[in-house]
Tab-separated table of C-alpha atoms and ligand atoms in Angstrom:
chain	number	residue	atom	x	y	z
A	1	MET	CA	-16.643	-49.061	17.457
A	2	ASN	CA	-16.357	-47.064	13.539
A	3	ARG	CA	-13.419	-46.975	12.643
A	4	LEU	CA	-12.451	-43.719	10.619
A	5	VAL	CA	-8.692	-43.908	8.924
A	6	VAL	CA	-6.618	-41.495	6.915
A	7	VAL	CA	-5.174	-43.934	4.068
A	8	GLY	CA	-1.789	-43.148	2.401
A	9	ASP	CA	1.842	-43.623	2.112
A	10	PRO	CA	3.447	-42.428	3.762
A	11	VAL	CA	0.876	-41.433	6.349
A	12	GLU	CA	3.008	-40.788	9.706
A	13	HIS	CA	2.930	-36.853	8.984
A	14	SER	CA	-0.575	-36.374	8.910
A	15	LEU	CA	-2.341	-33.823	11.236
A	16	SER	CA	-5.648	-35.846	10.334
A	17	PRO	CA	-5.944	-37.717	13.245
A	18	LEU	CA	-5.036	-35.151	15.994
A	19	ILE	CA	-7.772	-32.760	14.701
A	20	HIS	CA	-10.762	-35.460	14.031
A	21	ASN	CA	-10.003	-37.317	17.467
A	22	ALA	CA	-10.246	-34.047	19.026
A	23	ALA	CA	-13.498	-33.344	17.403
A	24	LEU	CA	-14.880	-36.408	17.989
A	25	ASP	CA	-13.828	-36.142	21.598
A	26	SER	CA	-15.524	-32.976	22.201
A	27	MET	CA	-18.622	-34.209	20.293
A	28	GLY	CA	-18.890	-37.060	23.228
A	29	LEU	CA	-18.372	-39.495	20.371
A	30	SER	CA	-15.040	-40.670	21.066
A	31	ASP	CA	-16.443	-43.915	22.265
A	32	MET	CA	-18.462	-45.072	18.998
A	33	TYR	CA	-15.619	-43.246	16.741
A	34	GLU	CA	-12.059	-43.574	16.454
A	35	TYR	CA	-9.774	-41.997	13.965
A	36	ARG	CA	-6.431	-43.449	12.754
A	37	LYS	CA	-3.305	-43.347	10.560
A	38	MET	CA	-3.159	-46.322	8.214
A	39	ARG	CA	-0.694	-46.884	5.483
A	40	VAL	CA	-1.660	-48.286	2.449
A	41	GLU	CA	1.298	-48.998	-0.309
A	42	ARG	CA	0.133	-48.740	-4.422
A	43	GLY	CA	-1.227	-51.911	-5.079
A	44	GLY	CA	-3.052	-52.528	-1.755
A	45	LEU	CA	-5.820	-50.645	-2.510
A	46	GLU	CA	-8.491	-52.740	-3.482
A	47	ASP	CA	-8.047	-54.738	-0.113
A	48	PHE	CA	-8.399	-51.140	1.820
A	49	VAL	CA	-11.856	-50.746	-0.395
A	50	ALA	CA	-13.042	-54.238	0.463
A	51	GLU	CA	-12.492	-53.291	4.197
A	52	LEU	CA	-15.154	-50.166	3.513
A	53	ARG	CA	-17.272	-52.223	1.617
A	54	GLY	CA	-17.438	-55.045	4.438
A	55	GLY	CA	-18.033	-52.107	7.227
A	56	ILE	CA	-14.851	-52.958	8.776
A	57	ILE	CA	-14.034	-49.390	7.884
A	58	ALA	CA	-16.593	-46.796	8.483
A	59	GLY	CA	-15.363	-43.566	6.218
A	60	ALA	CA	-11.977	-42.457	5.034
A	61	ASN	CA	-9.662	-39.308	3.818
A	62	VAL	CA	-7.386	-40.276	1.338
A	63	THR	CA	-4.010	-38.992	0.797
A	64	ILE	CA	-0.971	-39.302	-1.417
A	65	PRO	CA	-0.722	-41.655	-3.330
A	66	HIS	CA	-3.995	-42.885	-3.831
A	67	LYS	CA	-6.526	-39.289	-4.516
A	68	VAL	CA	-6.357	-40.369	-7.962
A	69	ASP	CA	-6.291	-44.221	-7.903
A	70	VAL	CA	-9.051	-44.574	-5.389
A	71	MET	CA	-11.304	-43.103	-8.132
A	72	ALA	CA	-11.823	-45.998	-9.834
A	73	TYR	CA	-13.216	-48.162	-6.762
A	74	MET	CA	-15.987	-45.387	-6.059
A	75	ASP	CA	-19.665	-46.552	-6.570
A	76	ARG	CA	-20.129	-42.536	-7.169
A	77	LEU	CA	-18.406	-39.605	-6.974
A	78	THR	CA	-19.587	-36.131	-5.800
A	79	VAL	CA	-19.086	-33.161	-8.527
A	80	GLN	CA	-16.308	-31.867	-6.866
A	81	ALA	CA	-14.148	-35.068	-7.020
A	82	ARG	CA	-15.160	-35.093	-10.485
A	83	THR	CA	-14.173	-32.000	-11.480
A	84	VAL	CA	-10.791	-31.676	-9.207
A	85	GLY	CA	-9.750	-35.776	-10.796
A	86	ALA	CA	-9.228	-36.429	-7.136
A	87	VAL	CA	-10.650	-37.891	-3.922
A	88	ASN	CA	-9.714	-36.799	-0.657
A	89	THR	CA	-12.837	-38.512	1.398
A	90	ILE	CA	-14.822	-41.518	1.054
A	91	TYR	CA	-17.942	-41.792	2.848
A	92	GLY	CA	-20.678	-44.579	2.677
A	93	GLU	CA	-24.523	-43.444	1.411
A	94	GLY	CA	-27.387	-45.778	0.281
A	95	GLY	CA	-25.589	-48.837	0.258
A	96	GLU	CA	-22.790	-46.953	-1.669
A	97	LEU	CA	-19.412	-45.889	-1.515
A	98	VAL	CA	-19.152	-41.626	-2.576
A	99	GLY	CA	-15.782	-40.319	-3.220
A	100	ASP	CA	-15.592	-36.764	-2.184
A	101	ASN	CA	-13.157	-33.557	-2.556
A	102	THR	CA	-13.421	-31.475	0.362
A	103	ASP	CA	-11.014	-29.371	-0.427
A	104	CYS	CA	-13.033	-27.259	-2.425
A	105	ILE	CA	-15.325	-26.378	0.547
A	106	GLY	CA	-12.645	-26.322	3.124
A	107	PHE	CA	-11.344	-23.599	0.848
A	108	LEU	CA	-14.480	-21.827	0.375
A	109	ARG	CA	-15.412	-21.688	3.999
A	110	SER	CA	-12.095	-20.553	4.600
A	111	MET	CA	-12.635	-17.382	2.601
A	112	GLU	CA	-16.103	-16.776	4.397
A	113	GLU	CA	-15.099	-17.002	7.345
A	114	GLU	CA	-12.794	-14.077	6.918
A	115	GLY	CA	-15.537	-12.324	5.331
A	116	ILE	CA	-13.775	-12.160	2.011
A	117	VAL	CA	-16.486	-12.246	-1.165
A	118	LEU	CA	-15.240	-13.910	-4.169
A	119	ARG	CA	-17.661	-12.752	-6.299
A	120	GLY	CA	-16.390	-10.268	-8.909
A	121	MET	CA	-13.101	-10.564	-7.693
A	122	LYS	CA	-9.912	-11.154	-10.474
A	123	ALA	CA	-8.098	-13.957	-8.762
A	124	MET	CA	-4.887	-15.739	-9.770
A	125	ILE	CA	-4.143	-19.720	-8.947
A	126	LEU	CA	-0.316	-20.440	-8.701
A	127	GLY	CA	-0.313	-24.102	-9.217
A	128	ALA	CA	-1.823	-26.471	-11.138
A	129	GLY	CA	-2.138	-29.944	-8.960
A	130	GLY	CA	-4.917	-31.252	-6.581
A	131	GLY	CA	-5.139	-28.165	-4.587
A	132	ALA	CA	-5.223	-25.718	-7.502
A	133	ARG	CA	-8.155	-27.544	-8.832
A	134	ALA	CA	-10.152	-27.630	-5.786
A	135	VAL	CA	-9.454	-23.773	-5.249
A	136	LEU	CA	-10.519	-23.332	-9.146
A	137	TYR	CA	-13.746	-24.885	-8.710
A	138	ALA	CA	-14.514	-23.033	-5.509
A	139	LEU	CA	-13.706	-20.003	-7.347
A	140	VAL	CA	-15.757	-20.777	-10.620
A	141	ASP	CA	-18.364	-21.606	-8.071
A	142	GLN	CA	-18.452	-18.312	-6.143
A	143	GLY	CA	-18.622	-16.286	-9.845
A	144	VAL	CA	-15.259	-14.454	-9.842
A	145	ARG	CA	-14.817	-12.053	-12.798
A	146	GLU	CA	-11.466	-13.413	-13.983
A	147	ILE	CA	-9.183	-16.198	-13.381
A	148	THR	CA	-5.213	-16.492	-14.016
A	149	LEU	CA	-4.058	-20.013	-13.620
A	150	ALA	CA	0.016	-19.623	-13.800
A	151	ASN	CA	2.176	-23.074	-13.186
A	152	ARG	CA	5.946	-23.962	-13.549
A	153	THR	CA	5.100	-26.085	-17.016
A	154	PRO	CA	2.119	-26.351	-19.363
A	155	VAL	CA	-1.324	-27.111	-18.000
A	156	THR	CA	-2.198	-30.521	-18.987
A	157	HIS	CA	-4.871	-31.786	-16.793
A	158	THR	CA	-8.386	-32.567	-18.383
A	159	GLY	CA	-10.180	-31.435	-15.817
A	160	ILE	CA	-8.603	-27.829	-15.457
A	161	VAL	CA	-9.051	-27.687	-19.412
A	162	ASP	CA	-12.408	-28.206	-19.429
A	163	MET	CA	-13.032	-25.920	-16.609
A	164	MET	CA	-11.621	-23.156	-18.258
A	165	GLU	CA	-13.236	-24.244	-21.375
A	166	ARG	CA	-16.791	-24.084	-19.700
A	167	HIS	CA	-16.445	-20.834	-17.787
A	168	GLY	CA	-14.781	-19.492	-21.337
A	169	LYS	CA	-12.637	-16.501	-21.849
A	170	ASN	CA	-12.376	-14.996	-18.459
A	171	LEU	CA	-9.632	-17.919	-17.805
A	172	ARG	CA	-6.220	-17.437	-18.779
A	173	LEU	CA	-3.493	-19.814	-18.346
A	174	THR	CA	0.207	-18.268	-18.362
A	175	ASP	CA	3.738	-19.352	-16.285
A	176	LEU	CA	5.035	-18.235	-13.260
A	177	ASP	CA	6.721	-15.182	-15.206
A	178	GLY	CA	3.269	-14.275	-16.729
A	179	ALA	CA	1.929	-14.575	-12.932
A	180	VAL	CA	4.488	-11.523	-12.019
A	181	GLU	CA	3.099	-9.911	-15.022
A	182	TYR	CA	-0.530	-9.804	-14.417
A	183	LEU	CA	-0.198	-9.445	-10.384
A	184	PRO	CA	-0.680	-5.377	-9.743
A	185	GLU	CA	-4.257	-6.219	-11.252
A	186	MET	CA	-5.278	-8.996	-8.948
A	187	ASP	CA	-7.547	-9.106	-6.091
A	188	LEU	CA	-6.929	-12.153	-4.805
A	189	VAL	CA	-3.773	-14.381	-5.015
A	190	VAL	CA	-3.903	-17.916	-4.021
A	191	ASN	CA	-0.270	-19.848	-3.763
A	192	THR	CA	-1.282	-23.794	-4.106
A	193	THR	CA	2.471	-25.239	-4.995
A	194	PRO	CA	4.298	-26.629	-1.837
A	195	VAL	CA	7.037	-23.897	-2.217
A	196	GLY	CA	7.673	-22.535	1.262
A	197	MET	CA	6.242	-25.553	2.876
A	198	LYS	CA	8.483	-27.102	5.526
A	199	GLY	CA	11.393	-29.558	3.610
A	200	LYS	CA	9.763	-27.864	0.270
A	201	HIS	CA	11.923	-24.867	-0.050
A	202	ILE	CA	10.779	-23.473	3.151
A	203	ARG	CA	12.719	-20.029	2.756
A	204	GLU	CA	11.114	-19.368	-0.482
A	205	SER	CA	8.098	-17.779	-2.382
A	206	VAL	CA	7.045	-19.018	-5.680
A	207	ILE	CA	7.016	-15.935	-7.210
A	208	PRO	CA	8.725	-12.136	-6.136
A	209	LEU	CA	5.827	-10.417	-4.752
A	210	ASP	CA	7.115	-6.811	-5.732
A	211	ARG	CA	4.552	-5.767	-8.192
A	212	VAL	CA	1.250	-6.929	-5.597
A	213	SER	CA	-1.226	-4.453	-4.719
A	214	SER	CA	-1.363	-3.369	-1.436
A	215	GLY	CA	-5.408	-3.791	-1.652
A	216	THR	CA	-5.012	-7.620	-2.824
A	217	VAL	CA	-6.048	-11.118	-0.527
A	218	VAL	CA	-3.395	-12.862	-0.405
A	219	THR	CA	-3.604	-16.712	0.557
A	220	ASP	CA	-1.721	-19.938	0.918
A	221	ILE	CA	-2.671	-23.356	1.214
A	222	VAL	CA	0.273	-24.663	2.674
A	223	TYR	CA	-0.177	-25.050	6.400
A	224	ILE	CA	3.593	-25.752	7.852
A	225	PRO	CA	4.757	-23.214	8.864
A	226	VAL	CA	1.456	-21.378	9.172
A	227	THR	CA	2.849	-18.266	7.697
A	228	THR	CA	4.854	-18.522	4.968
A	229	VAL	CA	7.718	-16.520	3.214
A	230	PHE	CA	4.825	-16.070	0.889
A	231	LEU	CA	2.730	-14.392	3.076
A	232	LYS	CA	5.110	-12.420	5.007
A	233	GLU	CA	6.343	-10.511	1.535
A	234	ALA	CA	2.697	-10.098	0.847
A	235	LYS	CA	2.026	-8.591	4.506
A	236	ASN	CA	5.521	-6.595	3.671
A	237	HIS	CA	3.664	-4.864	1.059
A	238	GLY	CA	0.255	-4.224	3.075
A	239	CYS	CA	-1.677	-6.777	1.639
A	240	ARG	CA	-4.419	-8.523	3.669
A	241	THR	CA	-2.973	-12.347	4.117
A	242	VAL	CA	-5.264	-15.322	5.033
A	243	THR	CA	-3.062	-19.114	5.952
A	244	GLY	CA	-3.819	-22.611	4.797
A	245	VAL	CA	-4.955	-23.327	8.691
A	246	GLY	CA	-8.596	-22.781	7.593
A	247	MET	CA	-8.852	-24.440	4.195
A	248	LEU	CA	-7.160	-27.624	6.486
A	249	VAL	CA	-9.784	-27.001	9.592
A	250	HIS	CA	-12.675	-26.715	7.363
A	251	GLN	CA	-11.669	-29.788	4.576
A	252	GLY	CA	-11.324	-31.880	7.718
A	253	ALA	CA	-14.795	-30.434	9.139
A	254	ALA	CA	-16.865	-31.330	6.338
A	255	ALA	CA	-15.398	-34.725	6.058
A	256	LEU	CA	-16.644	-35.434	9.702
A	257	GLU	CA	-20.349	-33.748	9.126
A	258	ARG	CA	-20.179	-36.726	6.374
A	259	TRP	CA	-19.580	-39.271	8.490
A	260	THR	CA	-21.047	-38.754	11.730
A	261	GLY	CA	-24.052	-36.057	9.981
A	262	ARG	CA	-23.686	-34.075	13.250
A	263	LYS	CA	-22.228	-30.351	13.325
A	264	VAL	CA	-18.361	-30.115	13.477
A	265	PRO	CA	-16.963	-27.922	16.141
A	266	LEU	CA	-14.627	-25.850	14.612
A	267	THR	CA	-13.062	-24.404	17.471
A	268	VAL	CA	-11.711	-27.285	19.077
A	269	MET	CA	-10.170	-28.710	15.562
A	270	ARG	CA	-8.455	-25.037	15.334
A	271	LYS	CA	-7.245	-24.820	18.827
A	272	THR	CA	-6.014	-28.451	18.819
A	273	LEU	CA	-3.790	-27.687	15.613
A	274	MET	CA	-2.505	-24.596	16.149
A	275	GLU	CA	-1.468	-25.528	19.420
A	276	TYR	CA	0.672	-28.630	17.677
A	277	LEU	CA	1.760	-26.529	15.311
A	278	ASP	CA	2.995	-23.844	18.267
A	279	ARG	CA	4.577	-26.550	19.870
A	280	GLU	CA	6.031	-27.673	17.152
A	281	GLY	CA	7.669	-24.247	16.036
A	282	TYR	CA	5.308	-24.070	12.861
A	283	ASP	CA	3.696	-20.899	13.496
A	284	GLY	CA	6.436	-19.052	11.203
A	285	LYS	CA	6.319	-15.874	12.852
B	301	NAP	P1	0.380	-31.330	-6.228
B	301	NAP	O1	-1.057	-32.280	-7.142
B	301	NAP	O2	1.622	-32.675	-6.490
B	301	NAP	O3	0.659	-29.986	-7.360
B	301	NAP	C1	1.835	-29.046	-7.213
B	301	NAP	C2	1.826	-28.296	-7.766
B	301	NAP	O4	2.874	-27.254	-7.469
B	301	NAP	C3	2.149	-28.122	-9.205
B	301	NAP	O5	1.546	-27.505	-9.850
B	301	NAP	C4	3.699	-28.366	-9.479
B	301	NAP	O6	3.626	-27.629	-10.597
B	301	NAP	C5	3.750	-26.916	-8.727
B	301	NAP	N1	5.215	-27.128	-7.982
B	301	NAP	C6	5.773	-28.063	-7.141
B	301	NAP	N2	7.107	-27.727	-7.337
B	301	NAP	C7	7.145	-26.537	-7.359
B	301	NAP	C8	8.374	-25.448	-7.504
B	301	NAP	N3	9.616	-25.800	-6.997
B	301	NAP	N4	8.407	-24.305	-8.092
B	301	NAP	C9	6.757	-24.136	-8.747
B	301	NAP	N5	6.245	-24.632	-8.887
B	301	NAP	C10	5.935	-26.027	-8.484
B	301	NAP	O7	0.315	-30.776	-5.017
B	301	NAP	P2	-1.387	-30.414	-4.444
B	301	NAP	O8	-2.333	-31.872	-3.882
B	301	NAP	O9	-2.150	-29.522	-5.123
B	301	NAP	O10	-0.813	-29.710	-2.996
B	301	NAP	C11	0.122	-28.751	-3.093
B	301	NAP	C12	0.353	-27.927	-1.405
B	301	NAP	O11	-1.063	-27.725	-0.941
B	301	NAP	C13	0.895	-28.936	-0.507
B	301	NAP	O12	1.630	-28.341	0.004
B	301	NAP	C14	-0.005	-29.248	0.485
B	301	NAP	O13	0.070	-29.853	1.684
B	301	NAP	C15	-1.437	-27.928	0.317
B	301	NAP	N6	-2.668	-28.312	0.215
B	301	NAP	C16	-3.307	-27.967	1.556
B	301	NAP	C17	-4.262	-28.071	1.947
B	301	NAP	C18	-5.132	-27.435	3.044
B	301	NAP	O14	-6.169	-28.233	2.962
B	301	NAP	N7	-4.812	-26.582	3.313
B	301	NAP	C19	-5.179	-28.955	0.727
B	301	NAP	C20	-4.213	-29.424	-0.130
B	301	NAP	C21	-3.024	-29.371	-0.273
B	301	NAP	P3	4.760	-28.583	-12.318
B	301	NAP	O15	2.921	-29.272	-12.829
B	301	NAP	O16	5.002	-27.826	-12.955
B	301	NAP	O17	4.732	-29.519	-11.465
């Protein structure tokens, strides 16, 4: 049996086992692979990586608080993991441990499946954490025309500053008040802060959307609840909205593709996730 794990602390809340095991079952691989939660405290990473190297664990998703620290233990980092400055997926390749970040491809595919063409857009990212940097990577990769990145506190992460410098004058840093000012001219606005998430100011929107144009695509990478207050407000202003569910499903599917080398049943993953969120009352509608 090949063991796949999501490693973090806390890890009890993770929905990854639910969607991965449903996919493995539907792929006919549940006799070969099982996916479990694995609580590893800070300071326990070395033993965990030894288990990966020894083949006891075949692949892993990485969550808080290990996404940055685990990078030091990898033989190789993908360009996405390096640029974002965080690893959320580990797989083996040619005897090496590879640290990857599938949030970038997850965001990109979630936009693609909605038929949203990012090229040429004027885009705004709210937040500057790991999720924001993954979205930023995806937007830069897709050739958006201009990016405004707005954060509560001044941005210091070198990955963002480097990416901005590489991208030149089409990238603008501002605070949340600045975001409100620039809002009317945006084609795309992405919330990557946890504001609106279950347990994190669930009744709030990170910025007021009164000035948003009705033609703007508004997306939230928070997925619990599915329809956040931010997205509800955007809908009220006539905007097209995209939830964070697509990104979650696609980042998971990209990881499972790397571990199994097989095409992954997205519809099964999405259906399993949506049924769970509905059952728990997290649809947010
Ligand atoms: P993170 O690295 O901790 O970054 C959090 C960001 O949000 C920071 O820029 C922080 O600003 C800002 N922020 C936090 N609280 C705020 C508040 N009260 N008001 C304004 N700004 C605030 O977190 P992350 O890993 O990027 O995750 C952020 C959210 O995205 C989480 O809800 C996570 O579940 C979700 N996510 C979803 C997916 C998906 O697949 N759908 C993938 C990744 C993440 P400061 O710099 O000022 O602290």
